[in-house]
Short mmCIF file of C-alpha atoms in Angstrom, two decimals:
data_model
loop_
_atom_site.label_atom_id
_atom_site.label_comp_id
_atom_site.label_asym_id
_atom_site.label_seq_id
_atom_site.Cartn_x
_atom_site.Cartn_y
_atom_site.Cartn_z
CA MET A 219 121.17 30.25 171.61
CA HIS A 220 121.46 30.22 167.81
CA PRO A 221 117.98 30.43 166.29
CA LEU A 222 117.63 30.25 162.53
CA ARG A 223 117.03 33.82 161.33
CA GLN A 224 114.97 33.79 158.19
CA ARG A 225 113.24 36.93 156.97
CA PRO A 226 110.42 35.89 154.61
CA SER A 227 108.27 38.55 152.97
CA GLY A 228 104.75 38.59 151.61
CA ILE A 229 101.86 36.30 152.53
CA ALA A 230 103.47 32.89 152.42
CA SER A 231 101.77 29.56 151.93
CA LEU A 232 101.18 27.60 155.12
CA SER A 233 104.07 25.22 154.42
CA ALA A 234 106.49 28.05 153.56
CA LEU A 235 105.46 30.01 156.63
CA LEU A 236 105.92 26.97 158.84
CA SER A 237 109.43 26.55 157.48
CA ALA A 238 110.18 30.13 158.43
CA LEU A 239 108.81 29.62 161.93
CA LEU A 240 110.69 26.41 162.79
CA LEU A 241 113.18 28.26 164.93
CA CYS A 242 113.67 26.19 168.08
CA ALA A 243 117.09 26.87 169.58
CA CYS A 244 117.52 23.46 171.20
CA SER A 245 121.13 22.31 171.34
CA SER A 246 120.36 18.84 169.93
CA SER A 247 119.64 18.14 166.25
CA ALA A 248 116.48 16.18 167.09
CA SER A 249 113.23 17.06 165.38
CA LEU A 250 111.08 19.79 166.90
CA PRO A 251 109.08 18.60 169.95
CA VAL A 252 105.50 17.78 169.10
CA LYS A 253 103.92 20.49 171.23
CA GLN A 254 106.22 23.17 169.86
CA GLN A 255 105.33 22.03 166.34
CA GLU A 256 101.66 22.46 167.25
CA LEU A 257 102.33 26.01 168.45
CA LEU A 258 104.08 26.97 165.23
CA ASN A 259 101.26 25.46 163.20
CA ARG A 260 98.80 27.57 165.16
CA LEU A 261 100.78 30.80 164.80
CA SER A 262 101.28 30.37 161.08
CA GLU A 263 97.60 29.67 160.49
CA GLN A 264 96.58 32.71 162.52
CA LEU A 265 98.98 34.99 160.66
CA GLN A 266 97.48 33.79 157.37
CA GLN A 267 93.93 34.27 158.65
CA ALA A 268 94.82 37.81 159.75
CA GLN A 269 96.35 38.47 156.31
CA LEU A 270 99.61 39.53 157.92
CA PRO A 271 103.02 38.88 156.36
CA PRO A 272 105.34 36.65 158.36
CA ASN A 273 107.97 39.38 158.65
CA ALA A 274 105.49 41.46 160.68
CA LEU A 275 106.02 39.06 163.61
CA ALA A 276 109.03 38.84 165.91
CA PHE A 277 109.18 37.02 169.23
CA VAL A 278 111.33 35.26 171.82
CA ALA A 279 110.05 32.87 174.51
CA TYR A 280 111.96 30.56 176.84
CA PRO A 281 111.87 29.19 180.41
CA LEU A 282 114.14 31.19 182.70
CA ASN A 283 115.67 28.04 184.19
CA THR A 284 116.38 26.46 180.77
CA PRO A 285 116.88 29.24 178.21
CA THR A 286 118.19 26.72 175.66
CA GLU A 287 114.54 25.73 175.08
CA GLN A 288 114.06 29.01 173.27
CA LEU A 289 111.43 29.49 170.63
CA SER A 290 112.03 32.54 168.51
CA TYR A 291 111.32 34.19 165.21
CA GLN A 292 113.31 37.19 163.98
CA PRO A 293 114.67 37.60 167.53
CA THR A 294 117.19 40.33 166.64
CA LYS A 295 114.88 42.42 164.48
CA ALA A 296 114.41 45.97 165.83
CA MET A 297 110.66 46.34 166.32
CA GLN A 298 108.41 49.19 167.33
CA PRO A 299 107.38 48.18 170.88
CA ALA A 300 104.55 50.61 171.73
CA SER A 301 103.98 50.64 175.50
CA THR A 302 106.11 47.58 176.23
CA MET A 303 108.95 50.13 176.07
CA LYS A 304 107.74 51.22 179.53
CA LEU A 305 109.48 48.11 180.88
CA VAL A 306 112.83 49.52 179.74
CA THR A 307 112.17 52.78 181.60
CA SER A 308 110.79 50.94 184.65
CA ILE A 309 113.71 48.53 185.00
CA THR A 310 116.35 51.20 184.38
CA ALA A 311 114.72 53.45 187.00
CA LEU A 312 114.61 50.62 189.55
CA GLU A 313 118.31 50.05 188.93
CA GLN A 314 119.44 53.69 188.80
CA LEU A 315 117.04 55.44 191.19
CA GLY A 316 115.85 52.60 193.42
CA PRO A 317 112.33 51.52 194.47
CA ALA A 318 112.17 54.19 197.20
CA TYR A 319 112.88 57.13 194.85
CA ARG A 320 110.44 60.06 195.10
CA GLY A 321 110.00 63.18 192.99
CA SER A 322 109.32 66.43 194.82
CA THR A 323 108.06 69.99 194.63
CA GLN A 324 109.64 72.63 196.83
CA LEU A 325 108.58 76.09 197.97
CA ARG A 326 111.72 78.14 198.47
CA ALA A 327 112.79 81.68 199.33
CA TYR A 328 115.85 83.88 198.89
CA GLU A 329 115.65 84.99 202.52
CA GLN A 330 114.34 83.87 205.88
CA PRO A 331 110.55 84.14 206.36
CA GLN A 332 109.18 87.52 207.40
CA LYS A 333 105.83 89.27 207.17
CA THR A 334 106.75 91.30 204.09
CA MET A 335 109.23 89.48 201.90
CA GLN A 336 111.70 91.58 199.94
CA GLN A 337 112.25 88.92 197.28
CA PRO A 338 109.95 86.41 195.55
CA LEU A 339 108.93 82.98 196.73
CA VAL A 340 109.97 80.19 194.38
CA LEU A 341 107.95 77.11 193.42
CA LYS A 342 110.47 74.62 192.02
CA GLY A 343 109.62 71.25 190.49
CA TYR A 344 111.69 68.09 190.68
CA GLY A 345 109.49 65.74 188.69
CA ASP A 346 106.80 65.30 191.37
CA MET A 347 104.16 63.02 189.82
CA ASP A 348 101.50 63.64 192.48
CA PHE A 349 101.46 67.43 192.79
CA THR A 350 97.78 68.44 192.92
CA VAL A 351 95.88 71.65 193.65
CA GLN A 352 95.49 70.46 197.24
CA GLU A 353 99.25 69.95 197.60
CA LEU A 354 99.94 73.42 196.16
CA TRP A 355 97.52 74.88 198.70
CA SER A 356 99.39 73.03 201.46
CA LEU A 357 102.78 74.45 200.42
CA LEU A 358 101.46 78.01 200.29
CA GLN A 359 99.65 77.55 203.61
CA GLN A 360 102.92 76.46 205.20
CA ALA A 361 104.52 79.70 204.00
CA TYR A 362 101.66 81.63 205.60
CA ASP A 363 102.06 79.62 208.81
CA GLN A 364 105.68 80.79 208.95
CA GLY A 365 104.50 84.40 209.08
CA ILE A 366 104.66 85.40 205.41
CA ARG A 367 101.82 87.75 204.42
CA HIS A 368 103.07 89.70 201.40
CA VAL A 369 105.46 88.78 198.59
CA PRO A 370 106.63 90.87 195.61
CA ALA A 371 106.16 87.88 193.26
CA ILE A 372 106.14 84.10 193.04
CA GLN A 373 108.53 82.45 190.61
CA ILE A 374 107.86 79.11 188.93
CA ASP A 375 111.05 77.20 188.21
CA ARG A 376 110.73 74.29 185.76
CA SER A 377 114.44 74.19 184.93
CA TRP A 378 115.10 70.71 186.36
CA PHE A 379 114.12 69.48 182.90
CA ASN A 380 115.83 70.95 179.83
CA PRO A 381 113.98 72.25 177.90
CA ALA A 382 111.71 73.49 180.66
CA ARG A 383 108.74 73.85 178.29
CA PRO A 384 108.90 71.27 175.48
CA GLU A 385 105.43 72.21 174.25
CA LEU A 386 106.88 75.32 172.59
CA THR A 387 108.53 73.19 169.88
CA ALA A 388 106.89 69.75 170.11
CA LEU A 389 104.58 68.63 167.34
CA PRO A 390 101.33 66.91 168.34
CA PHE A 391 101.56 63.11 168.32
CA ASP A 392 98.09 62.66 166.84
CA GLU A 393 94.78 64.45 166.29
CA THR A 394 93.82 64.52 169.99
CA PRO A 395 96.57 66.62 171.63
CA ARG A 396 94.29 67.64 174.52
CA GLU A 397 93.99 64.07 175.83
CA TYR A 398 95.88 63.02 178.96
CA TYR A 399 97.96 60.38 177.18
CA ASN A 400 99.48 63.15 175.03
CA LEU A 401 100.59 65.22 178.03
CA LEU A 402 104.17 66.48 177.74
CA PRO A 403 106.51 66.15 180.72
CA ASP A 404 107.05 69.02 183.13
CA ALA A 405 109.37 69.35 186.13
CA LEU A 406 106.51 71.20 187.85
CA PHE A 407 103.71 68.72 187.13
CA LEU A 408 100.95 70.81 188.73
CA GLN A 409 97.57 69.01 188.48
CA ARG A 410 99.18 67.45 185.39
CA ASN A 411 98.06 70.63 183.61
CA MET A 412 94.57 69.12 183.34
CA LEU A 413 91.23 70.87 183.70
CA GLY A 414 87.76 69.40 183.89
CA ILE A 415 85.14 70.79 181.53
CA ARG A 416 81.38 70.22 181.66
CA LEU A 417 79.07 71.32 178.85
CA GLN A 418 75.28 71.10 178.91
CA SER A 419 72.77 72.19 176.30
CA THR A 420 69.02 72.53 175.91
CA ALA A 421 67.19 72.94 172.63
CA ASP A 422 68.23 76.58 172.40
CA SER A 423 71.24 77.28 174.69
CA VAL A 424 74.51 75.83 175.96
CA THR A 425 76.28 76.46 179.25
CA GLY A 426 79.58 75.24 180.62
CA ARG A 427 81.87 75.30 183.61
CA LEU A 428 85.42 74.37 184.43
CA TYR A 429 86.73 72.52 187.48
CA PRO A 430 88.59 73.57 189.39
CA ALA A 431 87.05 76.98 188.72
CA LEU A 432 89.80 79.53 188.08
CA GLN A 433 89.50 83.27 188.51
CA GLY A 434 90.69 84.93 185.33
CA LEU A 435 89.75 82.04 183.05
CA GLU A 436 86.56 82.57 181.07
CA LEU A 437 84.63 79.88 179.19
CA VAL A 438 82.83 81.47 176.22
CA THR A 439 79.92 79.56 174.63
CA THR A 440 78.30 82.35 172.58
CA GLU A 441 79.92 81.18 169.33
CA VAL A 442 78.32 77.72 169.44
CA ARG A 443 75.75 76.58 166.89
CA LEU A 444 73.32 74.02 168.30
CA VAL A 445 72.52 71.06 166.05
CA ASP A 446 70.41 67.90 166.22
CA GLY A 447 71.92 64.55 167.27
CA GLY A 448 75.52 63.36 167.64
CA CYS A 449 75.95 63.81 171.40
CA ALA A 450 77.68 60.48 172.02
CA HIS A 451 80.47 61.18 169.53
CA TRP A 452 81.05 64.90 170.09
CA TYR A 453 84.62 65.76 171.07
CA PRO A 454 86.20 69.18 171.77
CA ASP A 455 88.95 68.93 169.14
CA PRO A 456 91.30 71.89 168.55
CA GLU A 457 88.98 73.34 165.89
CA GLN A 458 86.01 73.40 168.28
CA LEU A 459 87.66 74.64 171.48
CA ALA A 460 89.97 77.61 170.98
CA PHE A 461 92.43 78.97 173.52
CA LYS A 462 92.70 82.77 173.44
CA ARG A 463 95.07 84.84 175.52
CA GLN A 464 94.50 88.55 175.86
CA PRO A 465 96.44 91.10 177.97
CA ASP A 466 93.85 91.15 180.74
CA LYS A 467 92.27 87.69 180.54
CA VAL A 468 92.48 84.13 179.29
CA GLN A 469 89.57 82.62 177.40
CA LEU A 470 88.46 79.21 176.23
CA VAL A 471 86.11 79.79 173.33
CA LEU A 472 83.78 76.97 172.31
CA GLN A 473 83.15 77.12 168.57
CA GLY A 474 81.45 75.10 165.87
CA ASP A 475 78.56 72.70 166.42
CA PHE A 476 77.29 71.25 169.69
CA PRO A 477 74.35 68.81 169.94
CA LYS A 478 71.07 69.95 171.43
CA ASN A 479 69.97 68.38 174.74
CA CYS A 480 73.46 67.04 175.34
CA GLN A 481 75.74 66.74 178.36
CA LYS A 482 79.48 66.20 177.98
CA ARG A 483 82.14 66.03 180.66
CA ASP A 484 85.85 65.47 180.19
CA TYR A 485 89.25 66.06 181.72
CA LEU A 486 91.65 67.63 179.22
CA GLN A 487 94.63 69.86 178.59
CA LEU A 488 92.78 73.06 177.88
CA ILE A 489 95.14 76.01 178.35
CA ASN A 490 98.84 76.81 178.24
CA ARG A 491 100.61 75.40 181.30
CA SER A 492 102.16 78.76 182.24
CA ASP A 493 98.70 80.38 182.38
CA PHE A 494 97.29 77.38 184.23
CA SER A 495 100.00 77.55 186.92
CA ARG A 496 99.80 81.33 187.19
CA LEU A 497 96.03 81.38 187.69
CA LEU A 498 96.12 78.59 190.29
CA VAL A 499 98.99 80.13 192.29
CA GLN A 500 97.42 83.59 192.26
CA GLN A 501 94.02 82.28 193.31
CA LEU A 502 95.29 80.10 196.16
CA TRP A 503 97.73 82.69 197.54
CA GLN A 504 94.96 85.30 197.53
CA GLN A 505 92.64 82.93 199.42
CA ILE A 506 95.35 82.15 202.00
CA SER A 507 97.05 85.54 202.49
CA GLY A 508 94.57 88.08 201.15
CA GLN A 509 97.16 89.48 198.71
CA HIS A 510 95.53 90.25 195.36
CA GLN A 511 97.01 89.45 191.94
CA VAL A 512 100.52 88.60 193.01
CA PRO A 513 102.79 88.52 189.92
CA VAL A 514 103.71 84.98 188.91
CA LEU A 515 106.87 84.69 186.83
CA GLU A 516 108.30 81.77 184.85
CA GLN A 517 112.07 81.71 185.44
CA GLY A 518 114.87 79.74 187.02
CA ALA A 519 115.82 80.57 190.59
CA ALA A 520 118.91 78.64 191.59
CA GLU A 521 119.84 81.23 194.23
CA ALA A 522 116.68 80.61 196.27
CA THR A 523 118.16 78.24 198.85
CA VAL A 524 115.83 78.67 201.85
CA LEU A 525 113.46 75.69 201.92
CA LEU A 526 110.04 76.67 203.27
CA ALA A 527 108.01 73.55 202.44
CA GLU A 528 108.18 70.41 200.34
CA HIS A 529 105.85 67.82 198.87
CA GLN A 530 107.10 64.38 197.85
CA SER A 531 105.41 62.04 195.43
CA ARG A 532 104.74 58.37 196.01
CA THR A 533 107.71 56.03 195.85
CA LEU A 534 108.85 54.70 192.50
CA ALA A 535 107.56 51.24 193.48
CA GLU A 536 104.07 52.70 193.83
CA VAL A 537 104.27 54.91 190.75
CA LEU A 538 105.24 51.91 188.61
CA ARG A 539 101.74 50.52 189.07
CA ASP A 540 100.39 53.52 187.16
CA ILE A 541 103.07 53.14 184.51
CA ASN A 542 102.63 49.44 183.82
CA LYS A 543 99.15 48.41 184.95
CA SER A 544 97.45 51.52 183.51
CA SER A 545 100.07 52.19 180.82
CA ASP A 546 100.37 55.83 181.87
CA ASN A 547 102.37 57.66 179.19
CA ALA A 548 102.58 60.98 181.01
CA VAL A 549 104.03 59.52 184.22
CA THR A 550 106.44 57.32 182.25
CA ARG A 551 107.80 60.33 180.39
CA GLN A 552 108.27 62.11 183.72
CA LEU A 553 110.22 59.14 185.05
CA TYR A 554 112.30 58.82 181.88
CA LEU A 555 113.45 62.44 182.16
CA ALA A 556 114.15 61.97 185.88
CA LEU A 557 116.81 59.43 184.87
CA GLY A 558 118.73 62.23 183.19
CA ALA A 559 117.79 65.10 185.49
CA THR A 560 119.19 63.35 188.56
CA GLN A 561 122.65 63.37 186.97
CA THR A 562 125.07 66.23 187.58
CA ASP A 563 126.22 66.74 184.00
CA THR A 564 126.22 70.09 182.26
CA GLU A 565 122.94 71.98 182.51
CA THR A 566 123.10 72.85 178.82
CA GLU A 567 122.66 69.21 177.78
CA LEU A 568 119.15 68.11 176.88
CA THR A 569 117.64 66.03 179.68
CA ALA A 570 116.34 63.41 177.25
CA ASP A 571 119.87 62.90 175.91
CA ARG A 572 121.16 62.34 179.44
CA SER A 573 118.31 59.90 180.07
CA GLU A 574 119.23 57.89 177.01
CA GLN A 575 122.85 57.81 178.15
CA GLN A 576 121.69 56.41 181.49
CA VAL A 577 119.69 53.63 179.83
CA ARG A 578 122.53 52.65 177.51
CA SER A 579 125.07 52.79 180.32
CA PHE A 580 122.90 50.41 182.34
CA PHE A 581 122.52 48.01 179.42
CA SER A 582 126.29 48.03 178.87
CA SER A 583 126.92 47.38 182.57
CA ILE A 584 124.96 44.13 182.38
CA LYS A 585 126.61 43.24 179.06
CA LEU A 586 123.54 43.57 176.83
CA ASP A 587 123.99 44.52 173.19
CA HIS A 588 121.72 47.56 172.80
CA SER A 589 122.35 48.20 169.11
CA SER A 590 118.69 47.46 168.34
CA LEU A 591 117.50 50.06 170.89
CA ILE A 592 116.16 53.42 169.71
CA LEU A 593 114.82 55.74 172.41
CA GLU A 594 112.76 58.92 172.21
CA ASN A 595 110.72 59.36 175.39
CA GLY A 596 110.79 55.96 177.09
CA SER A 597 107.02 55.45 176.99
CA GLY A 598 106.51 53.81 173.60
CA LEU A 599 104.24 56.67 172.51
CA SER A 600 106.57 57.22 169.61
CA ARG A 601 106.94 56.50 165.91
CA THR A 602 110.69 56.02 166.22
CA GLU A 603 111.36 53.88 169.33
CA ARG A 604 112.63 50.36 168.61
CA ILE A 605 113.89 47.28 170.47
CA SER A 606 114.45 43.65 169.49
CA PRO A 607 112.61 40.76 171.17
CA GLU A 608 115.97 39.28 172.13
CA LEU A 609 117.04 42.44 173.97
CA MET A 610 113.69 42.89 175.70
CA ALA A 611 113.72 39.26 176.87
CA ALA A 612 117.30 39.52 178.14
CA LEU A 613 116.42 42.69 180.07
CA LEU A 614 113.43 40.98 181.66
CA GLN A 615 115.57 37.95 182.52
CA HIS A 616 118.02 40.24 184.32
CA ALA A 617 115.21 42.03 186.18
CA TYR A 618 113.70 38.73 187.33
CA GLN A 619 116.94 37.91 189.12
CA ALA A 620 117.37 41.42 190.61
CA HIS A 621 116.60 42.50 194.17
CA TYR A 622 113.73 44.71 192.95
CA GLN A 623 111.96 41.85 191.17
CA PRO A 624 108.90 41.97 193.50
CA GLU A 625 108.35 45.68 192.81
CA LEU A 626 108.55 45.17 189.05
CA ILE A 627 106.36 42.06 188.99
CA SER A 628 103.65 43.62 191.15
CA SER A 629 103.49 46.64 188.83
CA MET A 630 102.65 44.55 185.76
CA PRO A 631 99.09 43.65 184.72
CA LEU A 632 97.94 40.23 185.89
CA ALA A 633 96.29 38.18 183.14
CA GLY A 634 92.50 38.31 183.33
CA VAL A 635 92.55 40.22 186.62
CA ASP A 636 93.62 43.87 186.41
CA GLY A 637 95.20 46.71 184.45
CA THR A 638 95.28 46.46 180.67
CA LEU A 639 94.79 42.67 180.93
CA LYS A 640 91.60 42.79 182.99
CA ARG A 641 89.47 41.58 180.06
CA ARG A 642 92.15 39.54 178.35
CA PHE A 643 93.27 35.97 179.10
CA THR A 644 90.21 35.40 181.25
CA GLN A 645 89.96 31.68 180.48
CA THR A 646 90.77 29.29 183.30
CA GLN A 647 94.11 28.03 181.97
CA THR A 648 95.59 31.54 181.56
CA LYS A 649 93.88 33.72 184.18
CA GLY A 650 96.37 34.77 186.83
CA LYS A 651 99.25 32.92 185.17
CA ALA A 652 100.95 35.78 183.35
CA ARG A 653 102.34 39.21 184.21
CA LEU A 654 102.53 41.06 180.92
CA LYS A 655 102.97 44.61 179.70
CA THR A 656 100.79 45.34 176.70
CA GLY A 657 101.55 47.65 173.80
CA THR A 658 99.16 49.08 171.25
CA LEU A 659 99.50 51.70 168.53
CA ARG A 660 97.82 51.89 165.14
CA ASN A 661 100.59 49.80 163.60
CA VAL A 662 101.78 47.87 166.66
CA THR A 663 100.53 45.19 169.00
CA ALA A 664 102.94 43.79 171.58
CA LEU A 665 103.26 41.71 174.76
CA ALA A 666 106.26 41.31 177.03
CA GLY A 667 106.69 39.85 180.48
CA PHE A 668 106.51 36.60 182.41
CA VAL A 669 104.29 33.53 182.09
CA THR A 670 103.97 30.47 184.34
CA ASP A 671 103.48 27.06 182.73
CA PRO A 672 101.58 24.15 184.40
CA SER A 673 104.80 22.67 185.82
CA GLY A 674 105.51 25.94 187.65
CA ARG A 675 108.30 27.17 185.41
CA THR A 676 108.48 30.90 184.66
CA TRP A 677 108.92 31.85 181.03
CA VAL A 678 110.08 35.18 179.68
CA VAL A 679 108.27 36.42 176.58
CA ALA A 680 108.82 39.36 174.24
CA SER A 681 106.58 39.47 171.18
CA PHE A 682 105.75 42.15 168.63
CA ILE A 683 103.71 42.60 165.49
CA ASN A 684 104.45 45.65 163.35
CA ASP A 685 102.11 46.23 160.44
CA PRO A 686 99.53 48.82 159.37
CA LYS A 687 96.94 46.17 160.31
CA ALA A 688 98.73 44.97 163.45
CA GLY A 689 95.51 44.88 165.48
CA ARG A 690 94.46 41.79 163.55
CA GLY A 691 97.46 39.95 164.96
CA ARG A 692 96.66 40.16 168.63
CA VAL A 693 95.34 36.59 168.52
CA VAL A 694 98.80 35.44 167.37
CA LEU A 695 100.52 36.93 170.41
CA ASP A 696 97.77 35.63 172.70
CA SER A 697 98.25 32.13 171.28
CA LEU A 698 101.88 32.16 172.31
CA ILE A 699 100.91 32.98 175.90
CA GLU A 700 98.12 30.41 175.92
CA TRP A 701 100.47 27.72 174.61
CA ILE A 702 102.91 28.31 177.48
CA THR A 703 100.13 28.06 180.09
CA GLU A 704 98.83 24.84 178.49
CA GLN A 705 102.05 22.83 178.09
CA SER A 706 104.50 21.48 180.66
CA LEU A 707 106.65 18.97 178.82
CA THR A 708 110.39 19.48 178.94
CA ASN A 709 112.48 18.72 175.89
CA GLU A 710 113.51 15.39 177.41
CA GLN A 711 109.89 14.35 177.97
CA SER A 712 108.92 15.54 174.50
CA SER A 713 111.71 13.53 172.91
CA LYS A 714 110.52 10.36 174.70
CA SER A 715 107.03 10.84 173.33
CA GLN A 716 108.21 10.87 169.73
#
């Protein structure tokens, strides 16, 4: 495949833009097939209408059984992929960890169970993506069932990831750091560090509650000023909801303005994860054992080798549905770090660095040039991650031929049916005919995956638009998918029609 690689800049005229887009990689020197010419006409017109420069677009598309029919534009250009980068993490994990891989959370001890333990219990996380309050209760109940009634302390060990607490140095990605999609990874992913909050006001007062309710966490609403209107758009940003930690209590203090006669309910990161875990563990152990205010310590505990109880997350094959259909950033980042954490290299090495090594090692093993690849967290929620359309398409082509193909395919949104494509490609000719991962950031729109044409051939597609106004270009990427689902002529048939 040797596509012409032009790199025009600026808003070109229609004829100049068409010249740049005539990039069919057919082996013959014949003129471009009529239907492919029509596609390139359409794409160039839509780029002009969106007022996007031609160098904002990069794509590769070809049938898997005849890759020489490739259409491409800037195929080797390193592009910001947004959430299509989740396919890199998904495929690498299927290769390296296997579809049956499960994260876990373990309750351990330094000694055999007895009524009064001489040493602490240890709650150790291994990237469990499904560890809820109910599962924590179950682990502690199992300790009680083994005869344990009193412990000197409970240790929380997050050391499977290095650093164990990235939030201490990480800068917020955007202006809504409390939202779920901004959640940082944690080896002990307890309730995903998320709390529900419900606020309700009348004309002269405001009340609130948290769920689950936590002893030792106080919601303070006395600093709120009630105002008229604006209920629909009110959001508890960092300036309006303050986290305060005092020696004897933890507070969430609601500040600023709140609309009168308003009800708001959300599920957010509200307090520091160490306080969140401590309060939950203390409360549940007290309910189960009757022991009050057991000390909860954050520290590694490699010597605690007695396994008391364990919870395992869903299999990787199941978790991938969250990652790709729902585009779950938090779970993807957990999985990305698991790639490195499962290795036995030095514990002083950053887990993210080991994860990147795993991805690049995999790419090298299947002889893919990964020079265009830049990794940060494997989710695409990044300003620095990059990949070329050519590399993404080649990775997808490999995955389609792999033994785990069914698990990958079933995790991807189905056009017009579910996931992030539920309301997209709903027209008859495209609905149900594409499995595509979407990607969206302020300056990115992207699609990558597989599309079936009317003759039953499966195409691989990797397409990106990078521009401050990238959202305008979604129609361009959609047109490429629609064209594949509308046409079925092979090159030989196209040549006969000319």
